[in-house]
Amino acid sequence: MHPAFTVSRTSIRLRGVAIPGAEDRQRKIPGFDQEIFSQSRVLCIGAGGLISQIAPTLVRKGVGGITLVDDDVVETSNLNRQRFYIKDVGKNKALALAENLLPECIIATEVCGVPFRLQEAIAREVDLSCDVAICGVDNNPARIAASRYFRANRIPVIFTAVSLNGDYGYVLVQDKAGPCIACMFPDMINDDRYPCPGTPAVADILQAVGSLTVYAVDTLQMNRPRTWNYRRLSLSDCTLDGGSMIPARAGCPLHEY
């Protein structure tokens, strides 16, 4: 961490301003229910590159509430792909992103920033209640913690990640029951690297997987179709694109069947 960086340890809670009629076009989408969406709360684990693409879309669609959990600080190298500006350098990412989301709101969305890692937030018994969680971090310990915590609380969690070269990404939906992230990536359980290698430096792949993540939120909350719980894509090689319903893995230690 840069010695000049200062990090506030105080959570913030903000509220957007409603703009009548801003949601008119999306109300016409089959299966999209604005009333349900505007009563839903999404919790985002991480406030960096992936969540910087996901969170603004959620609030522009009129999500009822969004909570951002991250203990990292904004650096100048983040500005090419994350929802931060030069004024934010040195600030906690969750708090800065919460403030930057307010102009994106089309309803009175409650926006909350929590300046802790997920594991610390759980230990401090921070209110992490939500209808859907999104895990967009760069390390497997946090992914495993998210899988365990939200499965125990019967809350679906969507995992999304991208490759080191910025070309490949995936989205995995862990529902209230059934297969978890370790069913797809069993080696993840014993990987304690922090962070793990794989942080891209461009926004294009982040935008691509971010759109699939936001769509997955819709399918969990409303009657929008989805025939997959695992989706992958490559910007350069279409033969790597695909999706499937992965099954639960017998003997997976993260959950019981």
Steps between C-alpha positions, in 0.01 A plus 500: 500500500627848416602681824284801408185289476243545774216256554180581685365209706148643521220350291277739310137479398369722220180526300454579133244737352206357306456610138139436391472312170869405477414130516229512233686311224617209712145443626427381145752213522324161535545363849645819647302611805599850612308476826687185604835639387444826686435308820811282464830547679830385348821465696826541307817343636778713361479849354769481233504423129215248480264671742578836335326363189221320688390743769428799273280281279307373802424850628415627148245218480355614831609240754351567841824481694866423442773434756870511407757317715873564443800600712724606209591856404486678164829532310572692180548171314132420566366801310505342152238238587339573836226749593743739666648838421812690600310643798457146635868398512588399854139441605347168594347339191167401654439848638617680184295277268191547717530876455569470127189287448259768620488689166423166329183436701157520338303417815562561870751214515664456839876481444721375781879481511675270749882546518585144606600173338214252492656282770542801730146619432370154595712495816372846597142385437443776246152489346556309176134424436406491132296314241801427278874530559764557232860398563739695278828469689850391395567230760372152579484530881231765461317291239493199731389718794219641284393155385477372856340808653226554245421129463458482879261796478320357195583800282608452136845633414639569154875457448679675216867522406730574206837380376840662539521584130163679500353268237296242690238507775229297665180535703381228737165506679493326837134477598351442843557125455677276253848543349740754653813665366719215632297254293635681193844590640591243770863620524374839614437370853870460582623810314589760763680746270400862560457639250504219249660572159244620247436875517437645152579854402226583247127555522376303197501152655369644827205652314431173319481280809336782693202496264454125551519550876228767500282280282547214748372729776182554297449126456529442874249773584260497208362287221784547251625172347838341570609151390843516665664536838849526350583730209839568344614727219811611317543825309742349248393137459131422455565126534562561870155654549231288655271427790362202688317383808781356709389229745572476870824311567470200729711545811547875458602620850335841465144372533288198576257334261 
